Amino acid sequence: QVQLQESGPGLVKPSETLSLTCTVSSGSISSYYWSWIRQPPGKGLEWIGHIFYSGSTNYNPSLKSRVTISVDTSKNQFSLRLSSVTAADTAVYYCAARITGTTFGYWGQGTLVTVSS
Amino acid sequence: QSALTQPASVSGSPGQSITISCTGTSSDVGNYNLVSWYQQHPGKAPKLMIYEVNKRPSGVSNRFSGSESGNTASLTISGLQAEDEADYYCCSYAGSRYVFGTGTKVTVL
């Protein structure tokens, strides 16, 4: 059973860069596509992007200019960087494993990131 | 690139069946048999309930079933139970990206 755990600052200032890391345990990072998904308070889910262990990425076009997802296979981790954040980026950020198709089979518990000065 | 459309809320009494719709377009739901459904309880991460339109992961009750017709996918919960009260989201592949539904709050009366 793959387990995922998000980590990173819970508060980021406007115009700065949000950085989160997801640690994968009880499974190999060379399996699946590793995704970031976010959920603003009281709102729905939004797919941010994903990365394969080879480094191949795909991003949501609406966020593409500000997003970078990277992977560190030696640490079984993958990371999210979102630049030039505003209050609209305040959300619970989830890391998830996309097994196939739209099958996000494993999720982290989520971490709330607030953008505020 | 809008979210898929779901009803804001659906309710039913214990033991009844309810159906949640998820309407997209010919660029997402109608073009790929890749719709999945997620259950989310308050403060918790989403949980996969249905994948590839109508397949159930191991451990998910057979009271949950999925279907699709044209640009609309549906999730049916039969024999509604108190523990089914949660938010439900559909998700579809949309050609190099993934789009979620607006979400439906299911209330067990």
CSV table of C-alpha atoms in Angstrom, one decimal:
chain,number,residue,atom,x,y,z
A,1,GLN,CA,0.0,0.0,0.0
A,2,VAL,CA,1.6,3.2,-1.2
A,3,GLN,CA,1.7,6.0,1.3
A,4,LEU,CA,2.3,9.7,0.6
A,5,GLN,CA,3.1,12.6,2.9
A,6,GLU,CA,3.2,16.3,2.0
A,7,SER,CA,5.5,18.7,3.7
A,8,GLY,CA,6.3,22.3,3.4
A,9,PRO,CA,5.5,25.8,4.7
A,10,GLY,CA,1.9,26.5,5.6
A,11,LEU,CA,2.2,30.2,5.0
A,12,VAL,CA,3.6,31.9,1.9
A,13,LYS,CA,3.7,35.6,1.2
A,14,PRO,CA,2.0,37.1,-2.0
A,15,SER,CA,4.3,37.2,-5.0
A,16,GLU,CA,6.6,34.5,-3.5
A,17,THR,CA,7.1,30.9,-4.4
A,18,LEU,CA,5.2,28.0,-2.8
A,19,SER,CA,7.3,24.9,-2.4
A,20,LEU,CA,6.0,21.5,-1.3
A,21,THR,CA,7.5,18.0,-1.2
A,22,CYS,CA,5.8,14.7,-1.2
A,23,THR,CA,7.5,11.6,0.2
A,24,VAL,CA,6.5,8.3,-1.1
A,25,SER,CA,6.8,5.2,1.2
A,26,SER,CA,5.9,1.6,0.9
A,27,GLY,CA,6.3,1.8,-2.8
A,28,SER,CA,8.7,2.7,-5.6
A,29,ILE,CA,8.7,6.1,-7.2
A,30,SER,CA,9.4,4.4,-10.5
A,31,SER,CA,5.8,3.3,-10.6
A,32,TYR,CA,2.8,5.5,-11.5
A,33,TYR,CA,2.6,9.2,-12.4
A,34,TRP,CA,3.0,11.5,-9.4
A,35,SER,CA,0.5,14.3,-9.2
A,36,TRP,CA,-0.3,17.4,-7.4
A,37,ILE,CA,-4.0,18.4,-6.8
A,38,ARG,CA,-5.3,21.3,-4.8
A,39,GLN,CA,-8.6,22.3,-3.2
A,40,PRO,CA,-9.3,25.9,-2.2
A,41,PRO,CA,-11.3,26.1,1.1
A,42,GLY,CA,-14.9,25.1,0.5
A,43,LYS,CA,-14.3,24.5,-3.2
A,44,GLY,CA,-13.6,21.7,-5.6
A,45,LEU,CA,-10.5,19.8,-6.8
A,46,GLU,CA,-8.1,21.1,-9.4
A,47,TRP,CA,-5.4,19.1,-11.0
A,48,ILE,CA,-2.1,20.9,-11.1
A,49,GLY,CA,0.2,18.5,-12.9
A,50,HIS,CA,2.2,15.3,-12.7
A,51,ILE,CA,5.6,13.8,-13.2
A,52,PHE,CA,6.9,10.4,-14.1
A,53,TYR,CA,10.1,9.1,-12.5
A,54,SER,CA,11.9,9.7,-15.7
A,55,GLY,CA,11.3,13.4,-15.3
A,56,SER,CA,8.6,13.7,-17.9
A,57,THR,CA,6.0,16.3,-16.8
A,58,ASN,CA,2.5,17.5,-17.8
A,59,TYR,CA,0.9,20.6,-16.3
A,60,ASN,CA,-2.6,22.2,-16.2
A,61,PRO,CA,-2.6,24.8,-18.9
A,62,SER,CA,-4.1,27.3,-16.5
A,63,LEU,CA,-1.1,27.1,-14.2
A,64,LYS,CA,1.6,26.0,-16.6
A,65,SER,CA,3.5,29.3,-16.6
A,66,ARG,CA,3.9,29.2,-12.8
A,67,VAL,CA,4.4,25.5,-12.0
A,68,THR,CA,7.4,23.3,-11.8
A,69,ILE,CA,7.2,19.7,-10.7
A,70,SER,CA,10.4,17.7,-10.1
A,71,VAL,CA,11.4,14.3,-8.8
A,72,ASP,CA,14.2,13.0,-6.7
A,73,THR,CA,14.3,9.2,-7.1
A,74,SER,CA,17.1,8.8,-4.6
A,75,LYS,CA,14.9,10.1,-1.9
A,76,ASN,CA,11.6,8.7,-3.2
A,77,GLN,CA,10.2,12.3,-3.3
A,78,PHE,CA,8.7,14.7,-5.8
A,79,SER,CA,8.1,18.4,-5.4
A,80,LEU,CA,5.9,21.3,-6.4
A,81,ARG,CA,7.0,24.9,-7.0
A,82,LEU,CA,4.3,27.5,-7.7
A,83,SER,CA,5.6,31.0,-8.4
A,84,SER,CA,4.1,34.4,-8.0
A,85,VAL,CA,1.4,33.2,-5.7
A,86,THR,CA,-1.7,35.3,-4.8
A,87,ALA,CA,-4.5,34.7,-2.3
A,88,ALA,CA,-6.3,32.7,-5.0
A,89,ASP,CA,-3.6,30.0,-4.5
A,90,THR,CA,-4.6,29.4,-0.9
A,91,ALA,CA,-5.7,25.8,-0.8
A,92,VAL,CA,-5.2,22.3,0.6
A,93,TYR,CA,-2.5,20.8,-1.6
A,94,TYR,CA,-2.6,17.0,-2.1
A,95,CYS,CA,0.0,14.8,-3.7
A,96,ALA,CA,-1.4,11.7,-5.3
A,97,ALA,CA,-0.4,8.7,-7.4
A,98,ARG,CA,-2.1,8.4,-10.7
A,99,ILE,CA,-2.2,4.7,-11.5
A,100,THR,CA,-3.7,4.8,-14.9
A,101,GLY,CA,-6.2,7.0,-16.8
A,102,THR,CA,-7.9,9.2,-14.2
A,103,THR,CA,-7.3,6.7,-11.4
A,104,PHE,CA,-5.8,8.7,-8.6
A,105,GLY,CA,-5.5,5.6,-6.4
A,106,TYR,CA,-3.3,6.9,-3.5
A,107,TRP,CA,-3.5,10.3,-1.8
A,108,GLY,CA,-1.6,12.1,0.8
A,109,GLN,CA,-3.5,13.6,3.7
A,110,GLY,CA,-3.2,17.1,2.3
A,111,THR,CA,-1.5,20.2,3.6
A,112,LEU,CA,-3.1,23.7,3.8
A,113,VAL,CA,-1.1,26.5,2.3
A,114,THR,CA,-2.2,30.0,3.0
A,115,VAL,CA,-1.0,33.0,0.9
A,116,SER,CA,-1.0,36.0,3.1
A,117,SER,CA,1.3,38.8,4.1
B,1,GLN,CA,-11.3,24.4,-19.7
B,2,SER,CA,-14.2,24.5,-17.2
B,3,ALA,CA,-14.9,22.0,-14.5
B,4,LEU,CA,-17.4,19.2,-15.3
B,5,THR,CA,-20.9,20.0,-14.1
B,6,GLN,CA,-22.4,18.2,-11.2
B,7,PRO,CA,-25.5,19.0,-9.1
B,8,ALA,CA,-24.6,20.9,-6.0
B,9,SER,CA,-26.5,18.5,-3.7
B,10,VAL,CA,-28.4,15.2,-3.8
B,11,SER,CA,-30.2,13.6,-0.9
B,12,GLY,CA,-32.0,10.4,-0.1
B,13,SER,CA,-33.2,8.3,2.8
B,14,PRO,CA,-31.4,5.3,4.1
B,15,GLY,CA,-31.9,2.3,1.8
B,16,GLN,CA,-32.8,4.4,-1.2
B,17,SER,CA,-30.8,4.8,-4.4
B,18,ILE,CA,-29.5,8.1,-5.6
B,19,THR,CA,-27.7,9.0,-8.8
B,20,ILE,CA,-25.2,11.9,-9.3
B,21,SER,CA,-24.6,13.2,-12.8
B,22,CYS,CA,-21.4,14.6,-14.2
B,23,THR,CA,-21.7,16.5,-17.5
B,24,GLY,CA,-18.8,17.4,-19.7
B,25,THR,CA,-18.2,17.8,-23.4
B,26,SER,CA,-17.1,15.8,-26.4
B,27,SER,CA,-13.6,16.9,-25.5
B,28,ASP,CA,-13.5,15.1,-22.2
B,29,VAL,CA,-16.2,12.8,-20.9
B,30,GLY,CA,-17.6,12.1,-24.3
B,31,ASN,CA,-14.3,11.3,-25.9
B,32,TYR,CA,-12.6,9.0,-23.4
B,33,ASN,CA,-13.8,6.1,-21.2
B,34,LEU,CA,-11.7,7.5,-18.4
B,35,VAL,CA,-14.1,8.9,-15.8
B,36,SER,CA,-13.5,8.2,-12.2
B,37,TRP,CA,-15.4,9.1,-9.0
B,38,TYR,CA,-14.1,10.2,-5.6
B,39,GLN,CA,-15.7,10.3,-2.2
B,40,GLN,CA,-14.5,13.0,0.3
B,41,HIS,CA,-15.5,13.2,3.9
B,42,PRO,CA,-14.9,16.6,5.7
B,43,GLY,CA,-11.3,17.2,6.4
B,44,LYS,CA,-10.2,14.0,4.6
B,45,ALA,CA,-8.4,13.3,1.4
B,46,PRO,CA,-10.6,12.1,-1.5
B,47,LYS,CA,-11.0,8.3,-1.9
B,48,LEU,CA,-11.3,6.5,-5.3
B,49,MET,CA,-14.7,4.9,-5.6
B,50,ILE,CA,-15.0,4.2,-9.4
B,51,TYR,CA,-12.5,4.2,-12.2
B,52,GLU,CA,-12.7,3.9,-16.0
B,53,VAL,CA,-16.4,4.7,-15.9
B,54,ASN,CA,-17.7,1.5,-14.1
B,55,LYS,CA,-14.9,-0.4,-12.4
B,56,ARG,CA,-14.7,-0.7,-8.6
B,57,PRO,CA,-11.4,-0.8,-6.7
B,58,SER,CA,-10.9,-3.6,-4.3
B,59,GLY,CA,-12.6,-2.8,-1.0
B,60,VAL,CA,-15.2,-0.5,-2.4
B,61,SER,CA,-18.8,-1.6,-1.7
B,62,ASN,CA,-20.8,-2.9,-4.7
B,63,ARG,CA,-23.5,-0.5,-3.7
B,64,PHE,CA,-21.4,2.0,-5.8
B,65,SER,CA,-21.7,1.8,-9.6
B,66,GLY,CA,-20.8,4.0,-12.5
B,67,SER,CA,-22.1,4.5,-16.1
B,68,GLU,CA,-21.7,6.8,-19.0
B,69,SER,CA,-23.9,8.0,-21.9
B,70,GLY,CA,-22.6,10.6,-24.4
B,71,ASN,CA,-21.1,13.5,-22.5
B,72,THR,CA,-22.6,12.6,-19.2
B,73,ALA,CA,-21.2,10.1,-16.6
B,74,SER,CA,-23.2,9.0,-13.6
B,75,LEU,CA,-22.5,7.5,-10.1
B,76,THR,CA,-25.3,5.5,-8.5
B,77,ILE,CA,-25.3,4.7,-4.8
B,78,SER,CA,-27.8,2.0,-3.9
B,79,GLY,CA,-28.9,1.0,-0.4
B,80,LEU,CA,-27.9,4.5,0.9
B,81,GLN,CA,-26.2,4.4,4.3
B,82,ALA,CA,-25.3,7.1,6.8
B,83,GLU,CA,-21.6,6.6,6.0
B,84,ASP,CA,-22.2,7.6,2.4
B,85,GLU,CA,-22.9,11.2,3.4
B,86,ALA,CA,-20.0,13.0,1.9
B,87,ASP,CA,-18.9,15.1,-1.1
B,88,TYR,CA,-18.5,13.3,-4.4
B,89,TYR,CA,-16.3,14.4,-7.4
B,90,CYS,CA,-16.1,13.1,-10.9
B,91,CYS,CA,-12.9,13.3,-12.9
B,92,SER,CA,-12.2,13.0,-16.6
B,93,TYR,CA,-9.3,12.9,-18.9
B,94,ALA,CA,-9.4,15.9,-21.3
B,95,GLY,CA,-6.5,15.3,-23.6
B,96,SER,CA,-3.2,15.9,-21.7
B,97,ARG,CA,-5.0,17.3,-18.7
B,98,TYR,CA,-7.4,16.1,-16.1
B,99,VAL,CA,-10.6,17.9,-15.1
B,100,PHE,CA,-12.7,17.4,-12.0
B,101,GLY,CA,-16.4,18.0,-11.5
B,102,THR,CA,-17.8,20.8,-9.4
B,103,GLY,CA,-18.7,18.4,-6.6
B,104,THR,CA,-21.9,17.1,-5.1
B,105,LYS,CA,-22.8,17.0,-1.5
B,106,VAL,CA,-24.8,13.8,-0.6
B,107,THR,CA,-27.0,14.1,2.4
B,108,VAL,CA,-28.6,11.0,4.0
B,109,LEU,CA,-31.9,12.1,5.4
